[in-house]
PDB file of C-alpha atoms in Angstrom:
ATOM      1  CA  UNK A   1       1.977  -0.296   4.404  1.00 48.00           C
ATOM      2  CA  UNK A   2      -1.665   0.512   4.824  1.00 50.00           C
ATOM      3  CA  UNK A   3      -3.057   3.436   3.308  1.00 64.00           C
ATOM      4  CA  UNK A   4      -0.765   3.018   0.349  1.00 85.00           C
ATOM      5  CA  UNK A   5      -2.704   1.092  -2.100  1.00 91.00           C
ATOM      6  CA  UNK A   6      -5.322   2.890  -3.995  1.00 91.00           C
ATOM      7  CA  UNK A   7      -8.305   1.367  -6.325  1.00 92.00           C
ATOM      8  CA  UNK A   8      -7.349   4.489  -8.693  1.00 95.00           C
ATOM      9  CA  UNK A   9      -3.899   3.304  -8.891  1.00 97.00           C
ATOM     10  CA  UNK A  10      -3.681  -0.268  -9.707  1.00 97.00           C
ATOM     11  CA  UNK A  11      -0.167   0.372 -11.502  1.00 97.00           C
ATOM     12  CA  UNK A  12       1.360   1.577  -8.246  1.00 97.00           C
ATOM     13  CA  UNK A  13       0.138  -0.874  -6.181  1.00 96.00           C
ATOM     14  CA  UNK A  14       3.034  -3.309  -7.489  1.00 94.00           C
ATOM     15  CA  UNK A  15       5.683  -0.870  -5.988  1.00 95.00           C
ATOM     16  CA  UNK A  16       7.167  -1.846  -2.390  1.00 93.00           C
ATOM     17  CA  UNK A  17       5.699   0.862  -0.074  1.00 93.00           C
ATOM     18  CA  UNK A  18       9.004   1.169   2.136  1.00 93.00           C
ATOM     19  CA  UNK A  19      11.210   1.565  -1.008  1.00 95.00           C
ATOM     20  CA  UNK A  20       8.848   4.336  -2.265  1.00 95.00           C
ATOM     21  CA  UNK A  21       8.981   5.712   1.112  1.00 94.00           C
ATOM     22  CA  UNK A  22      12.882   5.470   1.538  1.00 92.00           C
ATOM     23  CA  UNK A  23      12.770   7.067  -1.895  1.00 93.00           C
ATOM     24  CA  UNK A  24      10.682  10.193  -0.961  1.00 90.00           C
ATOM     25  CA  UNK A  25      10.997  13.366  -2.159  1.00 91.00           C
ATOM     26  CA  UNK A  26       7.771  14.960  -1.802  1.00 91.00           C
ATOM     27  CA  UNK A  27       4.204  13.348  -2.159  1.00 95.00           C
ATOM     28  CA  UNK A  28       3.535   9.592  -3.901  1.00 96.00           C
ATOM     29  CA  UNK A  29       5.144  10.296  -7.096  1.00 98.00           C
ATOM     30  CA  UNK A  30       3.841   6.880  -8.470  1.00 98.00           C
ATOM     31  CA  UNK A  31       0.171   7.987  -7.775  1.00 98.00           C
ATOM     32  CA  UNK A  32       1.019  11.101  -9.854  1.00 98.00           C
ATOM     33  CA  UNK A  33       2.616  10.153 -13.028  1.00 98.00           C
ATOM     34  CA  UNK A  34      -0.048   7.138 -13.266  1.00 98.00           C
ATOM     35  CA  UNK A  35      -2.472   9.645 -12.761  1.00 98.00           C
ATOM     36  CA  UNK A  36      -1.061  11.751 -15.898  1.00 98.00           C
ATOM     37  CA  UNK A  37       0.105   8.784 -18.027  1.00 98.00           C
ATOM     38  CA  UNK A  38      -3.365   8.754 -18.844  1.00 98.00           C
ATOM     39  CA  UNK A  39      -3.413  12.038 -20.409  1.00 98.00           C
ATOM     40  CA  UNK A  40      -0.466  10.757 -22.471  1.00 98.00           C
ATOM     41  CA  UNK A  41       0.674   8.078 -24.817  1.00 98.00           C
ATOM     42  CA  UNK A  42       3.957   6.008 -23.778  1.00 98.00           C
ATOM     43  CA  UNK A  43       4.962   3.010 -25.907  1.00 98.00           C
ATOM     44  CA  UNK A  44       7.642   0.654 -25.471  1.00 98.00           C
ATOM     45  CA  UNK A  45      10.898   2.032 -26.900  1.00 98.00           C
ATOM     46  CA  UNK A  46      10.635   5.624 -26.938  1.00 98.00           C
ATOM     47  CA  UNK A  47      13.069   7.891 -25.512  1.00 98.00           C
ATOM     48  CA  UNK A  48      11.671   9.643 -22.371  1.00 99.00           C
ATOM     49  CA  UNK A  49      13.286  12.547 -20.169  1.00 99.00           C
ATOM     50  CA  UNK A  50      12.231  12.102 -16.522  1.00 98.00           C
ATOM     51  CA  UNK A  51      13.198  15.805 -15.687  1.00 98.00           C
ATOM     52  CA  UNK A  52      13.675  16.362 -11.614  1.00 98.00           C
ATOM     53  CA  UNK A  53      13.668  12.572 -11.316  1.00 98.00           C
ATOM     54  CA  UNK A  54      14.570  12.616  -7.779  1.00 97.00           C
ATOM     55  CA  UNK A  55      16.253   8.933  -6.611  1.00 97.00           C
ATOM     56  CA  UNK A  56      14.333   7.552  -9.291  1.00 98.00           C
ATOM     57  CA  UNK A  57      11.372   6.380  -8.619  1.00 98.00           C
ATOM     58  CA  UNK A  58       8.999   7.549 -11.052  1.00 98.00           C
ATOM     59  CA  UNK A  59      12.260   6.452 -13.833  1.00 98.00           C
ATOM     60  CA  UNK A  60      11.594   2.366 -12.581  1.00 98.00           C
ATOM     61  CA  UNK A  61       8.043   3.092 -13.123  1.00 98.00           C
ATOM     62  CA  UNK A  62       7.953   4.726 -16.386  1.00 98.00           C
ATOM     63  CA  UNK A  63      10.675   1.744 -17.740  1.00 98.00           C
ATOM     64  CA  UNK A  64       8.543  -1.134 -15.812  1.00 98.00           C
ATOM     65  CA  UNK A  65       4.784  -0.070 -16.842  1.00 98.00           C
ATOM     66  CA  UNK A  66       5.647   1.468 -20.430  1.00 98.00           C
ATOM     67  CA  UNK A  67       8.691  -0.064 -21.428  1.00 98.00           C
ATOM     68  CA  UNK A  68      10.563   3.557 -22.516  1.00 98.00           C
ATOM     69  CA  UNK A  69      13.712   4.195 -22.944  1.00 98.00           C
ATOM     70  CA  UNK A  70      14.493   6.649 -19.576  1.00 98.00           C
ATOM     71  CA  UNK A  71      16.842   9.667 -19.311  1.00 98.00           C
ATOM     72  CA  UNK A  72      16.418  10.092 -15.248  1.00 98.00           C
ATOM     73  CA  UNK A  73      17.661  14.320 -14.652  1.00 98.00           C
ATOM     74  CA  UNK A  74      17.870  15.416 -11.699  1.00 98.00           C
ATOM     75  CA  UNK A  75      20.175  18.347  -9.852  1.00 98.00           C
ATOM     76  CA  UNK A  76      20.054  17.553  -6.346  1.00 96.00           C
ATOM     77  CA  UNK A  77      20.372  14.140  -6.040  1.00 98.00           C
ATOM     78  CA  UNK A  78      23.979  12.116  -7.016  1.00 98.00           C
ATOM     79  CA  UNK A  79      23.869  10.011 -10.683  1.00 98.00           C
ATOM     80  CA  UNK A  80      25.271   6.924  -8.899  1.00 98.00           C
ATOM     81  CA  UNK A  81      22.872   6.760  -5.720  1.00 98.00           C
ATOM     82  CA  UNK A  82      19.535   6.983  -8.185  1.00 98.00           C
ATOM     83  CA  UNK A  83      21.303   4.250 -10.444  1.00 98.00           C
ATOM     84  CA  UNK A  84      21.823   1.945  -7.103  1.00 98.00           C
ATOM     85  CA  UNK A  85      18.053   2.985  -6.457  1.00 98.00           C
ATOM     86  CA  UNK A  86      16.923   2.359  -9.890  1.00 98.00           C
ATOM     87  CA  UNK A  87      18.836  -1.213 -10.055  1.00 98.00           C
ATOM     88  CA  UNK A  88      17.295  -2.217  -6.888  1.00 97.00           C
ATOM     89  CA  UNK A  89      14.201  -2.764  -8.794  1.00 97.00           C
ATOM     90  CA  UNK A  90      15.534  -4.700 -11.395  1.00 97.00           C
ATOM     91  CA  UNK A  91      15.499  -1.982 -13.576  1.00 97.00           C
ATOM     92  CA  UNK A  92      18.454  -1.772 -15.785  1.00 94.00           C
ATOM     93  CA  UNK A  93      19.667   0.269 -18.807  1.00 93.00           C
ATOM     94  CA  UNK A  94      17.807   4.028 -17.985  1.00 98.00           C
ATOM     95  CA  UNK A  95      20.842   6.918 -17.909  1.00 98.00           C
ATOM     96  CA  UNK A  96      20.725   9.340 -14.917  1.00 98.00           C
ATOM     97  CA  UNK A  97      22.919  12.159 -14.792  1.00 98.00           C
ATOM     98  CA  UNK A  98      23.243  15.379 -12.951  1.00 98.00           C
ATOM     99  CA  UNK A  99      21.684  17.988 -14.932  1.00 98.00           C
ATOM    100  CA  UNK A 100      20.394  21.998 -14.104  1.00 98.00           C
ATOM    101  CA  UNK A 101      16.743  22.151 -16.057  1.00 98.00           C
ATOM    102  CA  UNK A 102      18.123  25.221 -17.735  1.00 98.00           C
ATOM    103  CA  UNK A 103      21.439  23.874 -18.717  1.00 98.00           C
ATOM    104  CA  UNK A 104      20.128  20.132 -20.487  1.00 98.00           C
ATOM    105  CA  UNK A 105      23.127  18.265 -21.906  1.00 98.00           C
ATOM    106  CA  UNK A 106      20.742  17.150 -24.826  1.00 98.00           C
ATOM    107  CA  UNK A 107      20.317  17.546 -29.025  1.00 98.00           C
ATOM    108  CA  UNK A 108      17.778  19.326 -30.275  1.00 98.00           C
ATOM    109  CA  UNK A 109      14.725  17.232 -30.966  1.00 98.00           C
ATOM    110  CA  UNK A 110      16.081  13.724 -28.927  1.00 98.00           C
ATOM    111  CA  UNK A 111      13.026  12.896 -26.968  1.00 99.00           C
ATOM    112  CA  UNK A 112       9.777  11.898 -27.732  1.00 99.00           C
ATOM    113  CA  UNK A 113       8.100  12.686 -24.419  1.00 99.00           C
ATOM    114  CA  UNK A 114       8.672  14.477 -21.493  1.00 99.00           C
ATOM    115  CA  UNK A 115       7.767  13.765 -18.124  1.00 99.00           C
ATOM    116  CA  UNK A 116       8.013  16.187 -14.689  1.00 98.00           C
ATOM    117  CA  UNK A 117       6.639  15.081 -11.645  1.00 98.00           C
ATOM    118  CA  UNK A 118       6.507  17.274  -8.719  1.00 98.00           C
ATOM    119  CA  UNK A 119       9.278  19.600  -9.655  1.00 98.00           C
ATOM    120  CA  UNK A 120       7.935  21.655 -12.463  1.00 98.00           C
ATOM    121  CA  UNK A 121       6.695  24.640  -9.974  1.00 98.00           C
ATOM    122  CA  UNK A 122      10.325  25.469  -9.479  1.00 97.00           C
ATOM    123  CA  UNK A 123      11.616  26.403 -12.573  1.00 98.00           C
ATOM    124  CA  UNK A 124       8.549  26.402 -15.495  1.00 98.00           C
ATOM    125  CA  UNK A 125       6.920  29.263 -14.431  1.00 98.00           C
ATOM    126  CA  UNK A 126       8.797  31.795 -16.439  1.00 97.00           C
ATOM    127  CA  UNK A 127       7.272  32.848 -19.489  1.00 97.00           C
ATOM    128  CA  UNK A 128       9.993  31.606 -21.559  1.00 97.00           C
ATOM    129  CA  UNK A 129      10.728  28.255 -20.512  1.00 98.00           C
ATOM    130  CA  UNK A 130       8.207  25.722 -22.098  1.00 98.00           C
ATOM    131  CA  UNK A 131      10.194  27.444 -25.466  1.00 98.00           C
ATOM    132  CA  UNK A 132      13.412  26.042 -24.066  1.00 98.00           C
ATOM    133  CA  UNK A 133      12.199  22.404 -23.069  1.00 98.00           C
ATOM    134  CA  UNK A 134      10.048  22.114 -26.105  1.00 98.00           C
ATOM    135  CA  UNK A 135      13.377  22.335 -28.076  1.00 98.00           C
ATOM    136  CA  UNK A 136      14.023  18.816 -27.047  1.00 98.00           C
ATOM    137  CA  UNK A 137      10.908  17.575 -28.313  1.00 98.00           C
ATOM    138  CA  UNK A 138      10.725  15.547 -31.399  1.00 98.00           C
ATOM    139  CA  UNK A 139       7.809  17.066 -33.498  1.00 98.00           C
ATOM    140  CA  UNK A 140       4.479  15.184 -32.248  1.00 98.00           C
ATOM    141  CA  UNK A 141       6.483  14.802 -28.855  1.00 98.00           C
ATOM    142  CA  UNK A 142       4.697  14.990 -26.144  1.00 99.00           C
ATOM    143  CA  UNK A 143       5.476  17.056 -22.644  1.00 99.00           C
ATOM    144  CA  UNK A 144       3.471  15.620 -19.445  1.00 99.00           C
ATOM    145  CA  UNK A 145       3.676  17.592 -15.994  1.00 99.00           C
ATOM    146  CA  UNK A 146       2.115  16.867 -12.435  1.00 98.00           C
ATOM    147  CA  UNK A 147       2.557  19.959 -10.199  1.00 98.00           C
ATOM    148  CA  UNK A 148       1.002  21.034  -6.936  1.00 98.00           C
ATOM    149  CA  UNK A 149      -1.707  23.324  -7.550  1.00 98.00           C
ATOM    150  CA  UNK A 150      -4.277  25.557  -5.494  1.00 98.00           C
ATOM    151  CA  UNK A 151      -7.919  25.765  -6.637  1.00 98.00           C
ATOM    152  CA  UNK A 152      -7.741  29.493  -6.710  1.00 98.00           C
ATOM    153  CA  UNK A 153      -4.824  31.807  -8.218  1.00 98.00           C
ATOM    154  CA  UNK A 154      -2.962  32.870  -5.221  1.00 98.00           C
ATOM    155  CA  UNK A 155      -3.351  36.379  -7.275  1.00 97.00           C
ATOM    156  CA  UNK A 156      -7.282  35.890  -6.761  1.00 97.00           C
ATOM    157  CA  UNK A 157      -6.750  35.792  -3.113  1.00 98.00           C
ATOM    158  CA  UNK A 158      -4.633  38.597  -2.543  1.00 98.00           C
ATOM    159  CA  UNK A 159      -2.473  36.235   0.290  1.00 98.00           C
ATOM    160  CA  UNK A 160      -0.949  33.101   1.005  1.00 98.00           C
ATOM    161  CA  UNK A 161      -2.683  31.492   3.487  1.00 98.00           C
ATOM    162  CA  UNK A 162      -0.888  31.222   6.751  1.00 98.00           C
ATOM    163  CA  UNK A 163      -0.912  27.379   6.713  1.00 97.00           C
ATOM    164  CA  UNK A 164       0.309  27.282   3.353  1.00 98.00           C
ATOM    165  CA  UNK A 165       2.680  29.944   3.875  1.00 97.00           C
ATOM    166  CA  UNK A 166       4.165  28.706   7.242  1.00 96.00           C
ATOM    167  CA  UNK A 167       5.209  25.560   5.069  1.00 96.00           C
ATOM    168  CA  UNK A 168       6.791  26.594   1.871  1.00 97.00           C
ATOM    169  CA  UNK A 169       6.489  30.380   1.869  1.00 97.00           C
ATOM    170  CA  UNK A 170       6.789  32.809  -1.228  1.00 97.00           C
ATOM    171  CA  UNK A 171       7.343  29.614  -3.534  1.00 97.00           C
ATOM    172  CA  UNK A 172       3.278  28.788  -3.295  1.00 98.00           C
ATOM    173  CA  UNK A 173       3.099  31.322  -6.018  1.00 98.00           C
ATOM    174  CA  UNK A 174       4.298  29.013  -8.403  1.00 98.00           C
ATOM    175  CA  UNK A 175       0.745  26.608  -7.035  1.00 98.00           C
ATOM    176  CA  UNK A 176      -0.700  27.363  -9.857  1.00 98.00           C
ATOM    177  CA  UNK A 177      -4.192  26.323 -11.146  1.00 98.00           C
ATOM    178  CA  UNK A 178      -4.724  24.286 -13.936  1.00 98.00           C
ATOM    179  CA  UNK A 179      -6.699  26.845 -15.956  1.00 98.00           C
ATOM    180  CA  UNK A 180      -3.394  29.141 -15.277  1.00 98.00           C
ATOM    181  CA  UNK A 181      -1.103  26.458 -16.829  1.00 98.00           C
ATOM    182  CA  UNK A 182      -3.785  25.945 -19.855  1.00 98.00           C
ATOM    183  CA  UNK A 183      -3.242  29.561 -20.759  1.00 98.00           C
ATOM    184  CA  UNK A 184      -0.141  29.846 -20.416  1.00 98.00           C
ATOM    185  CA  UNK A 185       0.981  27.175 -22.467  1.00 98.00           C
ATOM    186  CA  UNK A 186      -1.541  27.879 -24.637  1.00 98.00           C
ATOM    187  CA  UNK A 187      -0.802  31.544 -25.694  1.00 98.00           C
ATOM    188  CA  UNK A 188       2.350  30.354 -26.767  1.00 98.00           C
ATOM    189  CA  UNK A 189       1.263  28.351 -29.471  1.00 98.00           C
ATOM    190  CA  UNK A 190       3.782  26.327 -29.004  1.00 98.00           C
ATOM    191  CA  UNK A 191       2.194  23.144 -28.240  1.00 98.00           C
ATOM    192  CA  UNK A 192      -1.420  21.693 -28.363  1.00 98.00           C
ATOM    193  CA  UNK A 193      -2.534  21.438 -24.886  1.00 98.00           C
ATOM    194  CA  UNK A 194      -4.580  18.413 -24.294  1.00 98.00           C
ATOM    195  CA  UNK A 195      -5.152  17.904 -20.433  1.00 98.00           C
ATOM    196  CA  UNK A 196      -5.161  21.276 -17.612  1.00 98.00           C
ATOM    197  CA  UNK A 197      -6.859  19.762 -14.904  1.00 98.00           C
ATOM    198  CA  UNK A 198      -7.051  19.687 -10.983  1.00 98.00           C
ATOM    199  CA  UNK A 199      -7.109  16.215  -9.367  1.00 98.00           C
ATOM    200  CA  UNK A 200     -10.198  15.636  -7.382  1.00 95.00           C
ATOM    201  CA  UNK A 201      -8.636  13.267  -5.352  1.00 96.00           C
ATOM    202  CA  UNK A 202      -5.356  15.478  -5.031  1.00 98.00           C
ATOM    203  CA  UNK A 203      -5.774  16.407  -1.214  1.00 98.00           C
ATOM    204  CA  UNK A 204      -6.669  13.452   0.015  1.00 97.00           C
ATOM    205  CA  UNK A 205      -3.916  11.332  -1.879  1.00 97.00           C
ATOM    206  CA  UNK A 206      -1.326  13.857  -0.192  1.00 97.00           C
ATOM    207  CA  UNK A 207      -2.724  13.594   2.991  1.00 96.00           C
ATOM    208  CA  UNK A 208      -2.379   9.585   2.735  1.00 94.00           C
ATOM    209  CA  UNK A 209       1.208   9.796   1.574  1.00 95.00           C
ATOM    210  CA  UNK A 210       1.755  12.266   4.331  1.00 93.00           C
ATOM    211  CA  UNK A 211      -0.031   9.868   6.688  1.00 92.00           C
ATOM    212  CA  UNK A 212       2.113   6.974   5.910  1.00 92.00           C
ATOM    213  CA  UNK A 213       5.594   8.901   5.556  1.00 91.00           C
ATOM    214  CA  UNK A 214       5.252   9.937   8.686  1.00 89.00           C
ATOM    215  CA  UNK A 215       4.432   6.665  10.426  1.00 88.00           C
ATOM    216  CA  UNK A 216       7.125   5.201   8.817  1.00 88.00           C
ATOM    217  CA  UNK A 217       9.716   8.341  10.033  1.00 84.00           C
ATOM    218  CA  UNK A 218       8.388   7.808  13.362  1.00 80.00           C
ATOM    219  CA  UNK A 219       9.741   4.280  13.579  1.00 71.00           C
ATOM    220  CA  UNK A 220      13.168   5.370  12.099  1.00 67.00           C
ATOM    221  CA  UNK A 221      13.453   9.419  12.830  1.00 65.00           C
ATOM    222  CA  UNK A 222      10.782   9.899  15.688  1.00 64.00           C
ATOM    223  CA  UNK A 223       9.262  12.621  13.859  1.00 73.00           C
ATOM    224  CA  UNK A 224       6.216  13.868  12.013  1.00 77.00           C
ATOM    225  CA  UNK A 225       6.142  14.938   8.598  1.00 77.00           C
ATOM    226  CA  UNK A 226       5.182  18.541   8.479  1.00 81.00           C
ATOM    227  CA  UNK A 227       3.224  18.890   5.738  1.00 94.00           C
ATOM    228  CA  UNK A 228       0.752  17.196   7.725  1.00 95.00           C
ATOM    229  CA  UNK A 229       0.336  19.865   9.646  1.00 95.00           C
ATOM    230  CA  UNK A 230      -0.794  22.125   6.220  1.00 97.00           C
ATOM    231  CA  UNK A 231      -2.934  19.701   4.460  1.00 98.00           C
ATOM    232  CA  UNK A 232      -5.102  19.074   7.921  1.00 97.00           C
ATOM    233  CA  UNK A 233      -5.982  22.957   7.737  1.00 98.00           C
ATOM    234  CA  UNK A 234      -6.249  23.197   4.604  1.00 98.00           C
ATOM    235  CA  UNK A 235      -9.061  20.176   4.506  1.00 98.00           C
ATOM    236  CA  UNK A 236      -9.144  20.196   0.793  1.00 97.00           C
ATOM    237  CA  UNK A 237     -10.112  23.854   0.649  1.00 98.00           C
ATOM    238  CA  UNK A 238      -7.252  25.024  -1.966  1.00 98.00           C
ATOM    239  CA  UNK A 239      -4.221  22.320  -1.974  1.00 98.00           C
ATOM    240  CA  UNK A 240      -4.194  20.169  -5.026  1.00 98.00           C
ATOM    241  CA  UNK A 241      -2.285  19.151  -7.612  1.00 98.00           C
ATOM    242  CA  UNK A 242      -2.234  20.107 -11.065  1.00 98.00           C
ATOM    243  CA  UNK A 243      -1.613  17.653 -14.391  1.00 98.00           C
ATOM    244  CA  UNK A 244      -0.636  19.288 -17.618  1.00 99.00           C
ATOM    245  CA  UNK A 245      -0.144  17.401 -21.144  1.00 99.00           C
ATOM    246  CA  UNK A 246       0.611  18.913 -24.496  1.00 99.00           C
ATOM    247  CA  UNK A 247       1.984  17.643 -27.608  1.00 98.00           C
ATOM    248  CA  UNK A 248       4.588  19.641 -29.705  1.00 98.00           C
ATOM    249  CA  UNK A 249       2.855  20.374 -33.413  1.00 98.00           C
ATOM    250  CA  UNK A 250       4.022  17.921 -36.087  1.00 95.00           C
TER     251      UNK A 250
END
């Protein structure tokens, strides 16, 4: 699929582009969590919670490239469809189950990283959650988030913009910049924050996932994909994404 491989993702370009694409939930998850893996460090055999893991695609990547042990959590999607997904990669042995990111069927202290990939804006914004998921942390864990993210605080602004808002409404006040995040998570004192950035490349990644998702519905669906239709007016202006990493003191 052209437009899918990327010189700044040489991980992801080993992934089947229609299987990522039958797989989507949202923009190139693969390009993402490579992207922050490099704000973190993953080594073989350490247990990893892949929290709003969708059908599973970032959960294949994280066991293929790092060799982790993978919890896959995710509420919307079934346990046995991102297991079928999973194992149609060759990837065997990572545990999904069905799980509400406020209500995790975990002990205290079981994983030694955390992962969320395009799903954090939904439920991390409140001022008392990092406290919750940093329970599951193993001291020295380590919590890793890619979120969308707008270059200005929608607070600055005043407004949503009308092309953001005509897509996903109210909810772009959890875009968030990266400074935002940094503070947040750092007032808490919870955690050592040790990546808050923007992606420079962030719009223009989206707008080739977009691109490509929506040549490949076309064939199957006959439609476009609508976020097109915000990304092209935006032009790079304020749409983003965000990646977070912090590590839980020892």
């Amino acid at each position: 699929m052209v437009g899918l491989r990327r010189d700044g993702y040489p991980r992801s370009n080993g992934y089947d582009a229609e299987w990522l694409l039958d797989s989507d939930m949202g923009p190139n998850p693969l390009w993402l969590l490579e992207d922050l893996a490099r704000d973190l460090e993953l080594e073989p055999g350490m247990r990893v919670l892949d929290l709003g893991s969708g059908k599973g695609a970032t959960s294949v990547f994280l066991a293929k490239e790092y060799g982790v042990q993978v919890w896959a959590a995710d509420l919307w999607i079934d346990p046995s469809e991102a297991a079928a997904n999973i194992a149609s990669q060759g990837v065997d042995g990572v545990v999904t189950l069905k799980a509400e990111a406020h209500a995790l069927p975990f002990a205290h202290g079981f994983f030694d990283a955390i992962v969320c990939i395009d799903a954090y804006e939904y439920f991390g914004t409140a001022d008392g959650y990092l406290a919750y998921l940093v329970d599951f942390l193993k001291p020295g864990g380590q919590l890793g988030v890619a979120t969308p993210a707008l270059r200005r605080e929608v607070r600055e602004l005043r407004y949503i913009p009308d092309h953001i808002k005509k897509l996903v409404g109210w909810e772009a006040l959890a875009w968030h910049t990266a400074d935002w995040w940094r503070f947040q998570w750092e007032m808490t004192e919870l955690v050592e924050v040790t990546a808050a950035r923007l992606q420079e490349s962030g719009w223009q990644d989206w707008v080739a996932w977009a691109e490509a998702l929506s040549e490949h519905n076309r064939t199957r669906k006959g439609k476009r994909d609508g976020t097109l239709d915000m990304l092209e007016a935006d032009q790079g202006e304020l749409l983003t994404f965000a990646i977070l990493a912090a590590r839980k003191p020892s």
